[in-house]
Coordinates of C-alpha atoms in Angstrom, one line a residue:
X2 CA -203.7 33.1 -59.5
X3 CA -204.3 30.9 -62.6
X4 CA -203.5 31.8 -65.7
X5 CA -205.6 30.7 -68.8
X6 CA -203.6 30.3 -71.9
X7 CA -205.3 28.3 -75.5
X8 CA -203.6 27.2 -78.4
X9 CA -203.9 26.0 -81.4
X10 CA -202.8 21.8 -81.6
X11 CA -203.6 21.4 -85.1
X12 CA -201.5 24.4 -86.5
X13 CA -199.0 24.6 -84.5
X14 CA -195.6 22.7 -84.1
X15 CA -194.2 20.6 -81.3
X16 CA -191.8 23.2 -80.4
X17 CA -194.1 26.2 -80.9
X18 CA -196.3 23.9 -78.2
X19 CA -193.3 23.2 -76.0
X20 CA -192.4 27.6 -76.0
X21 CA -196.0 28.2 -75.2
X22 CA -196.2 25.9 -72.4
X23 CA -192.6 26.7 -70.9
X24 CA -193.4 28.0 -67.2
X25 CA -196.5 26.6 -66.9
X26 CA -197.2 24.0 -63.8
X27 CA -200.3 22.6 -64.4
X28 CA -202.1 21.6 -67.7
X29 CA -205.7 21.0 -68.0
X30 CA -206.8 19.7 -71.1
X31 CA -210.3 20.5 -71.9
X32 CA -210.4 19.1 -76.0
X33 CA -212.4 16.7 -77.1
X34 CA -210.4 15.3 -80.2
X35 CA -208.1 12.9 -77.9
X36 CA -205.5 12.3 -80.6
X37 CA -204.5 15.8 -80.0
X38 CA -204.4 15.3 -76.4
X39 CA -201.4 13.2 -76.9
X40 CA -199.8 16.1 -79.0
X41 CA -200.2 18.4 -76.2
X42 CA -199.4 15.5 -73.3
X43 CA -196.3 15.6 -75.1
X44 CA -195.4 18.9 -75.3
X45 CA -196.3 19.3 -72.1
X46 CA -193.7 16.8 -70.7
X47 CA -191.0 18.4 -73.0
X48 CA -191.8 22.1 -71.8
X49 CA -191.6 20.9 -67.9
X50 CA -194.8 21.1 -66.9
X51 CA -195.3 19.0 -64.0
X52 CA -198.9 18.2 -63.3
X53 CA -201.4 17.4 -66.5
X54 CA -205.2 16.7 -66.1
X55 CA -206.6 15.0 -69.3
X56 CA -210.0 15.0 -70.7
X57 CA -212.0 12.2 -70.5
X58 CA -215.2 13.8 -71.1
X59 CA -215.9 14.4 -74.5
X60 CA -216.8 12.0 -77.0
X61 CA -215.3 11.2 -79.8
X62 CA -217.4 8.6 -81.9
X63 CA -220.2 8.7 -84.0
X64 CA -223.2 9.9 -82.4
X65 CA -222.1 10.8 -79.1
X66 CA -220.6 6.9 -78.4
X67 CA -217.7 7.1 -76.5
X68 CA -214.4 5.2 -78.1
X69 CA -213.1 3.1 -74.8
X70 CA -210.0 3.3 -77.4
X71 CA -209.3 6.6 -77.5
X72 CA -209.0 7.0 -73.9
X73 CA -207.0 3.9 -73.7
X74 CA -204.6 5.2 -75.9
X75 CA -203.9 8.5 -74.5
X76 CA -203.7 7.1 -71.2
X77 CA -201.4 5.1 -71.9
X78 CA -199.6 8.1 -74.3
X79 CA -199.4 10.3 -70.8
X80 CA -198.2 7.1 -68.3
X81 CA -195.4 5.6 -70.5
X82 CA -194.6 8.9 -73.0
X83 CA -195.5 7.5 -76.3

C-alpha cells in the first residue's frame, strides 16, 4: 500500500526533511513553488529515497505563464544534485 505523508518545505529544516522522509521509496512531488522542489529533491536524496517524480505541472509565473526556467533549474537540481 502507499502511504501519503505532507510536509511543510518552508518551515522546516533539511534534516527535519531528511527524518521525515527516511524509509520512504518513492517521492512524488505535487507543489507548485519549484524552488522548493529542489529543497525536497534534496532531502530526498539524503534520506535514501530511491525513486522521485517531480512536478512539472504547476505554473509558476505571472499570470499562469509557465517559467521554462524554473523547470530547467530543478531538473538539472535532481540529475546532477545541486
Amino acid at each position: 500500500g502507499a502511504e501519503v505523508r505532507s510536509v511543510d518545505l518552508a518551515g522546516s529544516s533539511h534534516t527535519q526533511l531528511v527524518e521525515e522522509l527516511r524509509g520512504v521509496d518513492i517521492v512524488v512531488s505535487t507543489i507548485s513553488e519549484l524552488h522548493l522542489q529542489k529543497t525536497l529533491a534534496k532531502a530526498a536524496k539524503d534520506a535514501g529515497v530511491t525513486r522521485f517524480a517531480p512536478s512539472d505541472f504547476s505554473p509558476t509565473g505571472k499570470r499562469g505563464s509557465l517559467r521554462l526556467h524554473d523547470i530547467v533549474s530543478a531538473r538539472s537540481a535532481l540529475r546532477y544534485g545541486s
